mmCIF file of C-alpha atoms and ligand atoms in Angstrom:
data_model
loop_
_atom_site.group_PDB
_atom_site.id
_atom_site.type_symbol
_atom_site.label_atom_id
_atom_site.label_comp_id
_atom_site.label_asym_id
_atom_site.label_seq_id
_atom_site.Cartn_x
_atom_site.Cartn_y
_atom_site.Cartn_z
ATOM 1 C CA MET A 19 8.842 35.530 -3.458
ATOM 2 C CA GLN A 20 10.499 34.904 -0.084
ATOM 3 C CA THR A 21 14.048 33.592 0.170
ATOM 4 C CA TRP A 22 16.503 33.044 2.989
ATOM 5 C CA CYS A 23 20.266 32.561 2.757
ATOM 6 C CA ILE A 24 21.943 30.126 5.118
ATOM 7 C CA GLY A 25 25.618 30.406 4.225
ATOM 8 C CA THR A 26 25.945 28.924 0.730
ATOM 9 C CA VAL A 27 22.367 27.576 0.778
ATOM 10 C CA THR A 28 19.310 29.453 -0.524
ATOM 11 C CA ILE A 29 15.812 28.522 0.639
ATOM 12 C CA THR A 30 12.788 29.738 -1.373
ATOM 13 C CA LYS A 31 9.116 29.514 -0.416
ATOM 14 C CA ILE A 32 6.520 28.684 -3.077
ATOM 15 C CA VAL A 33 2.949 29.059 -1.797
ATOM 16 C CA GLU A 34 0.086 26.801 -2.827
ATOM 17 C CA LEU A 35 -2.658 28.039 -0.445
ATOM 18 C CA GLU A 36 -3.063 30.596 2.339
ATOM 19 C CA VAL A 37 -5.998 30.803 4.746
ATOM 20 C CA THR A 38 -7.151 32.981 7.634
ATOM 21 C CA GLY A 39 -9.477 31.305 10.108
ATOM 22 C CA GLY A 40 -11.095 27.917 9.693
ATOM 23 C CA THR A 41 -8.155 26.324 11.519
ATOM 24 C CA ARG A 42 -10.081 24.920 14.495
ATOM 25 C CA PHE A 43 -10.290 21.519 12.793
ATOM 26 C CA ILE A 44 -6.535 21.190 13.254
ATOM 27 C CA LEU A 45 -5.871 23.245 16.437
ATOM 28 C CA PRO A 46 -9.091 23.102 18.520
ATOM 29 C CA HIS A 47 -7.475 24.612 21.644
ATOM 30 C CA ALA A 48 -6.440 27.769 19.784
ATOM 31 C CA THR A 49 -9.675 29.721 20.215
ATOM 32 C CA PRO A 50 -9.771 33.355 19.042
ATOM 33 C CA GLU A 51 -10.284 34.428 22.689
ATOM 34 C CA LEU A 52 -7.090 32.734 23.875
ATOM 35 C CA CYS A 53 -5.081 33.664 20.776
ATOM 36 C CA ARG A 54 -5.964 37.357 21.061
ATOM 37 C CA THR A 55 -3.977 37.428 24.323
ATOM 38 C CA LEU A 56 -0.829 36.487 22.322
ATOM 39 C CA SER A 57 -0.375 39.944 20.835
ATOM 40 C CA TRP A 58 3.042 39.127 19.328
ATOM 41 C CA MET A 59 1.243 36.947 16.755
ATOM 42 C CA ARG A 60 -0.339 40.062 15.182
ATOM 43 C CA PRO A 61 -0.333 40.865 12.289
ATOM 44 C CA HIS A 62 1.673 38.078 10.636
ATOM 45 C CA PHE A 63 0.238 34.966 12.250
ATOM 46 C CA MET A 64 -3.290 36.053 13.199
ATOM 47 C CA ASP A 65 -5.717 38.865 12.400
ATOM 48 C CA ASP A 66 -7.162 41.403 14.855
ATOM 49 C CA ASP A 67 -9.991 39.004 15.695
ATOM 50 C CA GLY A 68 -7.596 36.258 16.800
ATOM 51 C CA ARG A 69 -8.193 34.131 13.714
ATOM 52 C CA LEU A 70 -5.074 32.176 12.783
ATOM 53 C CA LYS A 71 -3.308 32.613 9.456
ATOM 54 C CA MET A 72 -1.807 29.505 7.907
ATOM 55 C CA SER A 73 -0.146 28.519 4.659
ATOM 56 C CA VAL A 74 0.516 25.448 2.572
ATOM 57 C CA HIS A 75 3.832 25.939 0.776
ATOM 58 C CA ALA A 76 6.885 24.117 -0.456
ATOM 59 C CA LEU A 77 10.430 25.073 0.496
ATOM 60 C CA LEU A 78 13.087 24.820 -2.209
ATOM 61 C CA VAL A 79 16.570 24.254 -0.831
ATOM 62 C CA GLU A 80 19.469 24.973 -3.191
ATOM 63 C CA THR A 81 22.891 23.839 -2.039
ATOM 64 C CA PRO A 82 26.105 23.973 -4.101
ATOM 65 C CA SER A 83 25.344 20.410 -5.254
ATOM 66 C CA ARG A 84 21.589 19.786 -4.877
ATOM 67 C CA ARG A 85 18.171 21.170 -5.798
ATOM 68 C CA ILE A 86 15.779 19.948 -3.128
ATOM 69 C CA ILE A 87 12.056 20.439 -2.574
ATOM 70 C CA VAL A 88 10.886 19.924 1.004
ATOM 71 C CA ASP A 89 7.237 18.798 1.128
ATOM 72 C CA THR A 90 5.074 18.887 -1.968
ATOM 73 C CA CYS A 91 1.804 20.404 -0.707
ATOM 74 C CA LEU A 92 -1.620 19.186 -1.876
ATOM 75 C CA GLY A 93 -1.369 18.771 -5.629
ATOM 76 C CA ASN A 94 -3.910 19.314 -8.397
ATOM 77 C CA ASP A 95 -6.742 16.958 -9.400
ATOM 78 C CA LYS A 96 -6.639 14.908 -6.179
ATOM 79 C CA GLN A 97 -9.877 13.329 -4.896
ATOM 80 C CA GLY A 98 -11.111 11.758 -1.673
ATOM 81 C CA ARG A 99 -9.600 14.449 0.577
ATOM 82 C CA SER A 100 -11.493 15.087 3.823
ATOM 83 C CA VAL A 101 -11.098 18.872 3.610
ATOM 84 C CA PRO A 102 -13.540 19.779 0.818
ATOM 85 C CA GLY A 103 -11.385 22.613 -0.574
ATOM 86 C CA TRP A 104 -8.478 20.236 -1.085
ATOM 87 C CA ASN A 105 -10.272 18.167 -3.729
ATOM 88 C CA ASN A 106 -9.758 18.768 -7.438
ATOM 89 C CA LEU A 107 -7.462 21.763 -6.971
ATOM 90 C CA GLN A 108 -6.449 23.469 -10.227
ATOM 91 C CA GLY A 109 -3.785 25.812 -8.888
ATOM 92 C CA PRO A 110 -0.767 27.332 -10.655
ATOM 93 C CA PHE A 111 1.792 25.714 -8.314
ATOM 94 C CA LEU A 112 3.924 24.145 -11.065
ATOM 95 C CA GLN A 113 3.951 27.365 -13.099
ATOM 96 C CA ASP A 114 4.907 29.296 -9.972
ATOM 97 C CA LEU A 115 7.759 26.849 -9.354
ATOM 98 C CA ALA A 116 9.010 27.218 -12.935
ATOM 99 C CA THR A 117 8.690 31.002 -12.859
ATOM 100 C CA ALA A 118 10.789 31.055 -9.700
ATOM 101 C CA GLY A 119 13.487 29.115 -11.550
ATOM 102 C CA PHE A 120 12.609 25.608 -10.433
ATOM 103 C CA ALA A 121 11.450 23.705 -13.497
ATOM 104 C CA ARG A 122 10.163 20.399 -12.152
ATOM 105 C CA GLU A 123 12.685 18.401 -14.206
ATOM 106 C CA SER A 124 15.527 20.289 -12.492
ATOM 107 C CA ILE A 125 14.697 19.033 -8.999
ATOM 108 C CA ASP A 126 17.031 16.208 -7.936
ATOM 109 C CA THR A 127 15.719 15.521 -4.430
ATOM 110 C CA VAL A 128 12.251 15.461 -2.847
ATOM 111 C CA ILE A 129 12.101 15.296 0.949
ATOM 112 C CA CYS A 130 8.798 14.366 2.600
ATOM 113 C CA THR A 131 8.868 15.325 6.293
ATOM 114 C CA HIS A 132 5.974 12.888 6.679
ATOM 115 C CA LEU A 133 3.360 11.314 4.436
ATOM 116 C CA HIS A 134 0.230 13.352 5.239
ATOM 117 C CA VAL A 135 -2.031 14.636 2.500
ATOM 118 C CA ASP A 136 -0.613 18.186 2.377
ATOM 119 C CA HIS A 137 3.040 17.085 2.196
ATOM 120 C CA VAL A 138 3.043 14.577 -0.669
ATOM 121 C CA GLY A 139 0.439 15.889 -3.119
ATOM 122 C CA TRP A 140 2.730 17.178 -5.853
ATOM 123 C CA ASN A 141 4.814 14.009 -5.744
ATOM 124 C CA THR A 142 2.468 13.055 -8.587
ATOM 125 C CA MET A 143 0.383 14.722 -11.268
ATOM 126 C CA LEU A 144 -2.435 13.419 -13.438
ATOM 127 C CA ARG A 145 -1.482 12.623 -17.031
ATOM 128 C CA ASN A 146 -3.833 10.662 -19.316
ATOM 129 C CA GLY A 147 -5.750 9.345 -16.322
ATOM 130 C CA ARG A 148 -2.637 8.108 -14.496
ATOM 131 C CA TRP A 149 -0.645 9.467 -11.556
ATOM 132 C CA VAL A 150 2.907 10.016 -12.740
ATOM 133 C CA PRO A 151 5.914 11.473 -10.886
ATOM 134 C CA THR A 152 5.985 15.282 -11.069
ATOM 135 C CA PHE A 153 9.729 15.333 -10.410
ATOM 136 C CA PRO A 154 10.963 12.524 -12.695
ATOM 137 C CA ASN A 155 14.664 13.190 -12.072
ATOM 138 C CA ALA A 156 14.457 13.285 -8.275
ATOM 139 C CA ARG A 157 15.160 10.751 -5.587
ATOM 140 C CA HIS A 158 12.218 10.912 -3.164
ATOM 141 C CA LEU A 159 13.399 10.551 0.434
ATOM 142 C CA MET A 160 10.817 9.148 2.820
ATOM 143 C CA GLY A 161 11.381 7.921 6.335
ATOM 144 C CA ARG A 162 11.332 4.129 6.489
ATOM 145 C CA THR A 163 9.272 4.100 9.702
ATOM 146 C CA GLU A 164 6.855 6.625 8.238
ATOM 147 C CA PHE A 165 6.521 4.746 4.962
ATOM 148 C CA GLU A 166 5.902 1.368 6.592
ATOM 149 C CA TYR A 167 3.299 2.826 8.951
ATOM 150 C CA TRP A 168 1.198 4.324 6.139
ATOM 151 C CA ARG A 169 1.744 1.393 3.782
ATOM 152 C CA ASP A 170 0.191 -0.914 6.360
ATOM 153 C CA GLN A 171 -2.588 1.506 7.314
ATOM 154 C CA GLU A 172 -6.144 0.420 6.541
ATOM 155 C CA GLU A 173 -8.266 2.497 8.917
ATOM 156 C CA PHE A 174 -7.782 6.077 7.752
ATOM 157 C CA ARG A 175 -9.514 6.066 4.395
ATOM 158 C CA GLU A 176 -8.140 9.420 3.319
ATOM 159 C CA GLN A 177 -4.562 8.340 3.967
ATOM 160 C CA VAL A 178 -5.110 5.049 2.124
ATOM 161 C CA THR A 179 -6.140 7.139 -0.881
ATOM 162 C CA VAL A 180 -3.213 9.542 -0.420
ATOM 163 C CA PHE A 181 -0.751 6.657 -0.283
ATOM 164 C CA ALA A 182 -2.226 5.169 -3.460
ATOM 165 C CA ASP A 183 -2.192 8.346 -5.565
ATOM 166 C CA SER A 184 0.876 10.207 -4.193
ATOM 167 C CA VAL A 185 3.299 7.655 -2.724
ATOM 168 C CA GLN A 186 2.821 4.299 -4.448
ATOM 169 C CA PRO A 187 3.422 5.685 -7.978
ATOM 170 C CA ILE A 188 6.802 7.003 -6.797
ATOM 171 C CA VAL A 189 7.753 3.582 -5.467
ATOM 172 C CA GLU A 190 6.611 1.893 -8.675
ATOM 173 C CA ALA A 191 8.698 4.336 -10.734
ATOM 174 C CA GLY A 192 11.760 3.341 -8.696
ATOM 175 C CA LEU A 193 12.236 6.889 -7.417
ATOM 176 C CA SER A 194 11.849 6.312 -3.649
ATOM 177 C CA ASP A 195 14.591 5.957 -1.045
ATOM 178 C CA LEU A 196 13.536 4.837 2.418
ATOM 179 C CA VAL A 197 15.840 6.515 4.914
ATOM 180 C CA ALA A 198 16.521 6.749 8.633
ATOM 181 C CA THR A 199 15.068 9.664 10.612
ATOM 182 C CA ASP A 200 18.570 11.153 11.022
ATOM 183 C CA HIS A 201 19.651 10.675 7.396
ATOM 184 C CA ARG A 202 22.282 13.049 5.999
ATOM 185 C CA VAL A 203 21.206 14.248 2.547
ATOM 186 C CA CYS A 204 24.331 16.231 1.661
ATOM 187 C CA ASP A 205 26.992 18.310 3.427
ATOM 188 C CA GLU A 206 24.512 21.069 4.314
ATOM 189 C CA VAL A 207 21.220 19.187 4.740
ATOM 190 C CA SER A 208 20.184 16.452 7.165
ATOM 191 C CA LEU A 209 17.018 15.047 8.675
ATOM 192 C CA VAL A 210 16.224 15.406 12.372
ATOM 193 C CA PRO A 211 13.650 13.161 14.083
ATOM 194 C CA THR A 212 10.812 15.253 15.539
ATOM 195 C CA LEU A 213 8.396 12.492 16.453
ATOM 196 C CA GLY A 214 4.811 12.623 17.660
ATOM 197 C CA HIS A 215 2.896 14.227 14.819
ATOM 198 C CA THR A 216 3.392 10.963 12.938
ATOM 199 C CA PRO A 217 5.396 7.839 13.868
ATOM 200 C CA GLY A 218 8.385 8.770 11.673
ATOM 201 C CA HIS A 219 8.118 12.537 11.401
ATOM 202 C CA VAL A 220 11.292 14.487 10.588
ATOM 203 C CA SER A 221 12.357 18.109 10.344
ATOM 204 C CA VAL A 222 15.111 19.305 8.006
ATOM 205 C CA ARG A 223 18.264 20.947 9.303
ATOM 206 C CA VAL A 224 20.308 23.208 7.022
ATOM 207 C CA THR A 225 23.792 24.279 8.100
ATOM 208 C CA SER A 226 26.394 26.211 6.171
ATOM 209 C CA ARG A 227 29.272 28.508 7.152
ATOM 210 C CA GLY A 228 28.205 28.674 10.776
ATOM 211 C CA LYS A 229 24.559 29.495 9.957
ATOM 212 C CA GLU A 230 21.670 27.166 10.708
ATOM 213 C CA ALA A 231 17.991 26.792 9.832
ATOM 214 C CA LEU A 232 15.396 24.213 10.829
ATOM 215 C CA ILE A 233 12.450 23.493 8.536
ATOM 216 C CA THR A 234 9.721 22.335 10.886
ATOM 217 C CA GLY A 235 7.455 19.994 8.986
ATOM 218 C CA ASP A 236 4.405 19.559 11.224
ATOM 219 C CA PHE A 237 5.897 19.045 14.685
ATOM 220 C CA LEU A 238 4.106 22.340 15.112
ATOM 221 C CA HIS A 239 1.536 23.858 12.752
ATOM 222 C CA HIS A 240 1.374 27.431 13.978
ATOM 223 C CA PRO A 241 3.516 29.783 16.124
ATOM 224 C CA CYS A 242 0.750 29.799 18.797
ATOM 225 C CA GLN A 243 2.089 26.379 19.789
ATOM 226 C CA MET A 244 5.309 28.082 20.880
ATOM 227 C CA ALA A 245 3.313 29.937 23.517
ATOM 228 C CA ARG A 246 1.342 26.765 24.298
ATOM 229 C CA PRO A 247 3.394 23.677 23.369
ATOM 230 C CA GLU A 248 0.658 21.474 24.855
ATOM 231 C CA TRP A 249 -1.803 22.597 22.154
ATOM 232 C CA ALA A 250 -1.464 19.437 20.096
ATOM 233 C CA ALA A 251 -2.951 19.154 16.643
ATOM 234 C CA VAL A 252 -6.006 16.930 16.237
ATOM 235 C CA VAL A 253 -4.023 14.822 13.788
ATOM 236 C CA ASP A 254 -0.986 14.356 16.050
ATOM 237 C CA TYR A 255 -0.493 10.596 16.257
ATOM 238 C CA ASP A 256 0.864 10.778 19.839
ATOM 239 C CA LYS A 257 -0.033 14.091 21.494
ATOM 240 C CA ASP A 258 2.187 13.550 24.540
ATOM 241 C CA GLU A 259 5.148 12.822 22.301
ATOM 242 C CA SER A 260 4.460 15.770 19.978
ATOM 243 C CA THR A 261 4.228 18.073 23.015
ATOM 244 C CA ARG A 262 7.531 16.698 24.312
ATOM 245 C CA THR A 263 9.102 17.270 20.891
ATOM 246 C CA ARG A 264 7.894 20.884 20.774
ATOM 247 C CA ARG A 265 9.252 21.601 24.263
ATOM 248 C CA ASP A 266 12.594 19.942 23.467
ATOM 249 C CA VAL A 267 13.141 21.750 20.169
ATOM 250 C CA PHE A 268 12.098 25.169 21.483
ATOM 251 C CA ALA A 269 14.323 24.767 24.546
ATOM 252 C CA ARG A 270 17.268 23.883 22.303
ATOM 253 C CA LEU A 271 16.702 26.788 19.894
ATOM 254 C CA ALA A 272 15.712 29.501 22.375
ATOM 255 C CA GLY A 273 18.130 32.396 22.259
ATOM 256 C CA SER A 274 20.099 30.890 19.376
ATOM 257 C CA GLU A 275 20.538 32.383 15.909
ATOM 258 C CA THR A 276 18.938 29.330 14.272
ATOM 259 C CA LEU A 277 16.216 30.341 11.838
ATOM 260 C CA LEU A 278 13.008 28.348 12.402
ATOM 261 C CA ILE A 279 11.187 28.060 9.063
ATOM 262 C CA GLY A 280 7.602 26.908 9.471
ATOM 263 C CA THR A 281 6.066 24.548 6.957
ATOM 264 C CA HIS A 282 2.621 26.064 7.643
ATOM 265 C CA PHE A 283 3.623 29.500 8.976
ATOM 266 C CA ALA A 284 2.050 32.370 7.032
ATOM 267 C CA GLY A 285 3.544 35.766 6.211
ATOM 268 C CA PRO A 286 7.235 35.987 7.106
ATOM 269 C CA THR A 287 7.204 32.188 7.732
ATOM 270 C CA ALA A 288 10.547 32.229 9.554
ATOM 271 C CA GLY A 289 11.962 33.654 12.748
ATOM 272 C CA ARG A 290 13.996 33.073 15.861
ATOM 273 C CA VAL A 291 12.826 31.319 19.005
ATOM 274 C CA VAL A 292 12.945 33.466 22.121
ATOM 275 C CA ARG A 293 11.930 32.568 25.640
ATOM 276 C CA ASP A 294 8.745 34.183 27.018
ATOM 277 C CA GLY A 295 8.162 33.245 30.668
ATOM 278 C CA ASP A 296 8.012 29.450 30.748
ATOM 279 C CA ALA A 297 7.154 29.259 27.040
ATOM 280 C CA TYR A 298 8.359 30.830 23.785
ATOM 281 C CA GLN A 299 7.688 33.353 21.013
ATOM 282 C CA LEU A 300 8.651 33.484 17.366
ATOM 283 C CA VAL A 301 10.413 36.729 16.502
ATOM 284 C CA ALA A 302 10.067 37.187 12.756
HETATM 285 ZN ZN1 ZN B 27 0.729 19.667 7.179
#
């Protein structure tokens, strides 16, 4: 189990899935040939053949007053997902959470960086044929812009399904709070707009006793995008804006002590941003 301490705050990673290769559907520019030239990504973020390693995990943020889960992965029993391996999962995620000390009833806050399929799945679980909240004692913070965009969406069939099985039941249970993209959650935790991947995408900033961490969400998916910020993800809603966001955030963090914790980064998952020519590296 991986944990990081940011002053009085502890952040714990709970993995749902890890993959090596098969990532071209999300990052088509990141060919093995080009990635192999980025030797700093070995061995944590790619294998010797230049195949990218990625992870789907949740980050548990414990402050003196709150127990927060940031992004809830894919979930079990879900259907209608476009990635075949994401349908009807039967993984041990909830047991792993409980074993790590995070019984689902003990979570008081769920933060969704955005409302894509792999960030809202465990908002709900299947009980007696119905989707019910997994974290019944938690307020679920979702960006208002993000929520309204997906609520009104009719074109992307997968996301219509995701909204119906993983977002709408939370609203109906009265557990959702629609918030601004710069919402302050508590003394140590606040949202930061990192737009472009989706219309209301946010990252999560943690600060305590002079220490700082930034949980990415999907403004980048893989550290290779630090070397090539213009490598937008296929699913980026506005690729120019997501590229601008990556450049802005990396420029701000470069050389600082801020820990960048990647929502899909494999292995060590976190590191510091350092300048490398006119781009950047992640130093784990
Ligand atoms: Zn994602």
